């Protein structure tokens, strides 16, 4: 099951520009996380935002969360070629039968930053 | 602090065979999760282990099974391999307690690329 969907699927920008990626999800959440993945590698955690938070910053990253719209955005300011990667949002999804919460990833946005 | 390591990095198997993938979690992390990532897709949750017991499972058939050991290592076993099992298999550990909300990030290994021919 796909809880999160990122938009756009692919994004191509020049170095120095800002990159904005969006994530929409379907059910209520406790928190939302953003991860980055370089080609063929593991995922690296970027930032976690809790459901009672609206905005969070980490270096050049800014994440917003709108629980009423069930959406989040990741903004990377002053992009660099090294930011080229896929970016995924992930939310906790409650399994109704067992009460188990699993982390479910979206489909990802592939960002290409050209020098 | 050591990270999460997975072995092997690449593997080629034939349809119908069995495979075992290995993961060494970050020290002190009691929870390990396994994900399957097909090309161009997001990771799909297979199952999670906490203190050597499976405590959550995604939509994967029983031929996907796992083990977790006291020394923070774990295994993913897949029997009767099918062509669609070709994917990147990711192991992720976290210090969080099992079944709770994910208030701590997952630490991923670099995965094992499995090709089934």
Short mmCIF file of C-alpha atoms in Angstrom, two decimals:
data_model
loop_
_atom_site.label_atom_id
_atom_site.label_comp_id
_atom_site.label_asym_id
_atom_site.label_seq_id
_atom_site.Cartn_x
_atom_site.Cartn_y
_atom_site.Cartn_z
CA UNK A 1 0.00 0.00 0.00
CA UNK A 2 1.27 3.49 -0.84
CA UNK A 3 0.57 6.00 1.88
CA UNK A 4 2.55 8.88 0.44
CA UNK A 5 2.80 10.26 -3.06
CA UNK A 6 5.48 12.74 -4.04
CA UNK A 7 5.11 15.42 -6.63
CA UNK A 8 6.70 16.06 -9.03
CA UNK A 9 8.08 12.65 -10.00
CA UNK A 10 11.14 14.33 -11.46
CA UNK A 11 12.64 17.80 -11.11
CA UNK A 12 15.54 19.32 -13.02
CA UNK A 13 17.08 22.63 -11.91
CA UNK A 14 20.31 24.63 -12.06
CA UNK A 15 22.75 25.02 -9.21
CA UNK A 16 21.77 27.89 -6.95
CA UNK A 17 18.04 27.49 -7.56
CA UNK A 18 15.58 26.29 -4.97
CA UNK A 19 13.93 22.87 -5.23
CA UNK A 20 10.49 22.17 -3.83
CA UNK A 21 9.02 18.68 -3.49
CA UNK A 22 5.58 17.86 -2.24
CA UNK A 23 4.15 14.83 -0.47
CA UNK A 24 0.51 13.93 0.03
CA UNK A 25 -0.73 11.15 2.27
CA UNK A 26 -4.05 9.51 2.98
CA UNK A 27 -4.53 8.81 6.69
CA UNK A 28 -3.76 10.65 9.92
CA UNK A 29 -0.16 10.45 11.07
CA UNK A 30 1.99 10.88 14.16
CA UNK A 31 4.92 12.21 12.22
CA UNK A 32 6.34 12.51 8.72
CA UNK A 33 9.92 11.96 7.67
CA UNK A 34 11.95 12.87 4.62
CA UNK A 35 14.75 10.69 3.30
CA UNK A 36 17.29 11.06 0.54
CA UNK A 37 18.67 8.26 -1.64
CA UNK A 38 21.63 8.47 -3.96
CA UNK A 39 21.43 6.14 -6.91
CA UNK A 40 21.58 2.49 -5.86
CA UNK A 41 22.41 3.31 -2.25
CA UNK A 42 20.59 3.22 1.06
CA UNK A 43 18.29 5.94 2.31
CA UNK A 44 19.57 8.71 4.54
CA UNK A 45 17.28 10.40 7.04
CA UNK A 46 16.96 14.16 6.51
CA UNK A 47 14.31 15.46 8.84
CA UNK A 48 11.35 14.38 10.99
CA UNK A 49 8.36 16.62 11.61
CA UNK A 50 5.71 15.76 14.16
CA UNK A 51 2.00 16.12 13.53
CA UNK A 52 1.77 19.08 15.93
CA UNK A 53 4.55 20.96 14.14
CA UNK A 54 3.97 23.14 11.08
CA UNK A 55 7.51 23.92 9.96
CA UNK A 56 11.01 22.68 10.61
CA UNK A 57 14.45 23.74 9.39
CA UNK A 58 17.74 21.93 9.07
CA UNK A 59 20.54 23.74 7.28
CA UNK A 60 19.35 24.40 3.72
CA UNK A 61 16.26 22.22 4.23
CA UNK A 62 12.84 23.52 5.16
CA UNK A 63 9.92 21.17 5.73
CA UNK A 64 6.32 22.17 6.18
CA UNK A 65 3.39 20.04 7.27
CA UNK A 66 -0.30 20.76 6.76
CA UNK A 67 -2.28 18.04 8.49
CA UNK A 68 -5.61 19.51 7.36
CA UNK A 69 -4.56 18.99 3.75
CA UNK A 70 -2.57 15.85 4.52
CA UNK A 71 0.45 17.24 2.74
CA UNK A 72 4.05 18.18 3.33
CA UNK A 73 6.70 19.98 1.35
CA UNK A 74 10.48 19.81 1.32
CA UNK A 75 12.36 22.90 0.18
CA UNK A 76 16.06 22.75 -0.60
CA UNK A 77 17.49 26.24 -0.92
CA UNK A 78 20.54 27.18 -3.01
CA UNK A 79 20.77 23.72 -4.57
CA UNK A 80 24.10 22.13 -5.34
CA UNK A 81 25.02 19.40 -7.82
CA UNK A 82 25.63 17.15 -4.80
CA UNK A 83 21.91 17.41 -3.95
CA UNK A 84 21.15 15.26 -6.99
CA UNK A 85 19.29 12.26 -5.57
CA UNK A 86 15.82 10.81 -5.02
CA UNK A 87 13.81 12.20 -2.14
CA UNK A 88 11.13 10.22 -0.31
CA UNK A 89 8.57 11.11 2.29
CA UNK A 90 7.59 8.46 4.82
CA UNK A 91 4.67 8.30 7.22
CA UNK A 92 3.61 5.90 9.93
CA UNK A 93 0.64 3.78 8.96
CA UNK A 94 -1.38 2.01 11.61
CA UNK A 95 -2.34 -1.58 10.86
CA UNK A 96 -5.90 -1.82 12.09
CA UNK A 97 -5.89 -5.48 13.08
CA UNK A 98 -2.69 -5.59 15.07
CA UNK A 99 -2.10 -2.01 16.15
CA UNK A 100 1.34 -2.21 14.58
CA UNK A 101 2.68 0.98 13.01
CA UNK A 102 4.89 0.63 9.97
CA UNK A 103 6.81 3.29 8.13
CA UNK A 104 5.48 3.63 4.60
CA UNK A 105 7.40 5.40 1.86
CA UNK A 106 6.11 7.35 -1.08
CA UNK A 107 7.12 6.96 -4.69
CA UNK A 108 9.86 9.60 -4.57
CA UNK A 109 10.96 12.69 -6.45
CA UNK A 110 14.08 12.39 -8.58
CA UNK A 111 16.00 15.65 -8.36
CA UNK A 112 18.71 16.56 -10.85
CA UNK A 113 20.80 19.64 -10.11
CA UNK A 114 22.97 20.72 -13.04
CA UNK A 115 26.18 22.73 -12.53
CA UNK B 1 29.38 4.19 16.21
CA UNK B 2 29.18 1.70 13.37
CA UNK B 3 26.50 2.00 10.74
CA UNK B 4 24.24 -0.59 9.18
CA UNK B 5 26.03 -3.01 6.87
CA UNK B 6 24.51 -5.48 4.43
CA UNK B 7 25.95 -8.42 2.54
CA UNK B 8 26.34 -9.32 -0.18
CA UNK B 9 26.10 -6.12 -2.22
CA UNK B 10 25.02 -7.93 -5.36
CA UNK B 11 23.58 -11.37 -5.97
CA UNK B 12 22.30 -13.27 -8.99
CA UNK B 13 19.98 -16.23 -8.49
CA UNK B 14 17.86 -18.46 -10.66
CA UNK B 15 14.09 -18.71 -10.41
CA UNK B 16 13.08 -21.30 -7.82
CA UNK B 17 16.22 -20.98 -5.77
CA UNK B 18 16.47 -19.75 -2.19
CA UNK B 19 18.49 -16.76 -0.97
CA UNK B 20 19.67 -15.40 2.38
CA UNK B 21 20.54 -11.75 2.78
CA UNK B 22 22.37 -10.49 5.86
CA UNK B 23 22.34 -7.29 7.84
CA UNK B 24 24.32 -6.00 10.77
CA UNK B 25 22.40 -3.34 12.62
CA UNK B 26 23.78 -0.33 14.39
CA UNK B 27 24.91 -1.21 17.90
CA UNK B 28 22.18 -0.69 20.47
CA UNK B 29 19.34 -0.78 17.92
CA UNK B 30 16.79 -3.40 18.94
CA UNK B 31 14.52 -2.97 15.95
CA UNK B 32 15.30 -4.00 12.39
CA UNK B 33 13.06 -3.57 9.37
CA UNK B 34 13.44 -4.98 5.88
CA UNK B 35 12.27 -3.24 2.73
CA UNK B 36 12.08 -4.24 -0.92
CA UNK B 37 12.67 -1.51 -3.49
CA UNK B 38 11.92 -2.20 -7.13
CA UNK B 39 13.62 -0.04 -9.73
CA UNK B 40 12.14 3.46 -9.81
CA UNK B 41 9.83 2.79 -6.87
CA UNK B 42 9.77 3.62 -3.18
CA UNK B 43 10.78 1.03 -0.57
CA UNK B 44 8.02 -1.43 0.35
CA UNK B 45 7.85 -2.70 3.92
CA UNK B 46 8.44 -6.45 4.24
CA UNK B 47 8.56 -7.00 8.00
CA UNK B 48 10.03 -5.81 11.25
CA UNK B 49 11.81 -7.62 14.07
CA UNK B 50 12.13 -6.49 17.65
CA UNK B 51 14.22 -8.41 20.15
CA UNK B 52 14.36 -11.44 17.87
CA UNK B 53 10.64 -11.68 17.18
CA UNK B 54 8.67 -10.62 14.13
CA UNK B 55 6.15 -8.02 15.26
CA UNK B 56 4.86 -6.57 12.01
CA UNK B 57 4.56 -7.62 8.40
CA UNK B 58 3.70 -6.05 5.08
CA UNK B 59 1.92 -7.59 2.09
CA UNK B 60 4.53 -10.21 1.34
CA UNK B 61 3.94 -13.98 1.09
CA UNK B 62 5.24 -16.45 3.68
CA UNK B 63 8.17 -17.41 1.46
CA UNK B 64 9.71 -14.16 2.75
CA UNK B 65 10.95 -14.88 6.27
CA UNK B 66 13.50 -13.47 8.62
CA UNK B 67 15.57 -13.91 11.72
CA UNK B 68 17.08 -11.50 14.18
CA UNK B 69 19.95 -12.45 16.49
CA UNK B 70 21.06 -11.07 19.85
CA UNK B 71 24.24 -9.62 18.36
CA UNK B 72 22.24 -7.05 16.29
CA UNK B 73 22.52 -9.09 13.10
CA UNK B 74 19.57 -10.27 11.06
CA UNK B 75 18.67 -12.23 7.95
CA UNK B 76 16.09 -12.07 5.23
CA UNK B 77 15.32 -15.39 3.57
CA UNK B 78 13.37 -15.75 0.36
CA UNK B 79 12.32 -19.19 -0.88
CA UNK B 80 11.16 -20.23 -4.34
CA UNK B 81 12.49 -17.08 -5.98
CA UNK B 82 10.41 -15.46 -8.70
CA UNK B 83 11.49 -13.03 -11.40
CA UNK B 84 9.54 -10.24 -9.67
CA UNK B 85 11.70 -10.65 -6.58
CA UNK B 86 14.47 -8.83 -8.44
CA UNK B 87 14.99 -5.64 -6.43
CA UNK B 88 17.17 -3.76 -3.98
CA UNK B 89 16.64 -5.16 -0.47
CA UNK B 90 17.22 -2.68 2.30
CA UNK B 91 17.74 -3.29 5.97
CA UNK B 92 17.08 -0.49 8.45
CA UNK B 93 17.62 -0.36 12.18
CA UNK B 94 16.31 1.97 14.83
CA UNK B 95 16.50 2.30 18.59
CA UNK B 96 12.74 2.69 18.88
CA UNK B 97 10.52 0.18 20.54
CA UNK B 98 8.54 -2.11 18.33
CA UNK B 99 5.02 -1.24 17.26
CA UNK B 100 5.25 2.33 18.46
CA UNK B 101 5.04 5.45 16.40
CA UNK B 102 8.21 6.12 14.48
CA UNK B 103 9.64 8.92 16.59
CA UNK B 104 13.19 8.12 15.64
CA UNK B 105 14.71 7.91 12.17
CA UNK B 106 15.61 4.66 10.47
CA UNK B 107 19.26 3.97 9.73
CA UNK B 108 19.59 2.19 6.40
CA UNK B 109 22.27 -0.01 4.96
CA UNK B 110 23.26 0.32 1.30
CA UNK B 111 21.22 -2.71 0.37
CA UNK B 112 21.66 -5.93 -1.55
CA UNK B 113 20.83 -5.86 -5.25
CA UNK B 114 19.16 -9.19 -6.06
CA UNK B 115 18.69 -10.26 -9.65
CA UNK B 116 16.57 -13.33 -10.39
CA UNK B 117 16.97 -14.84 -13.83
#
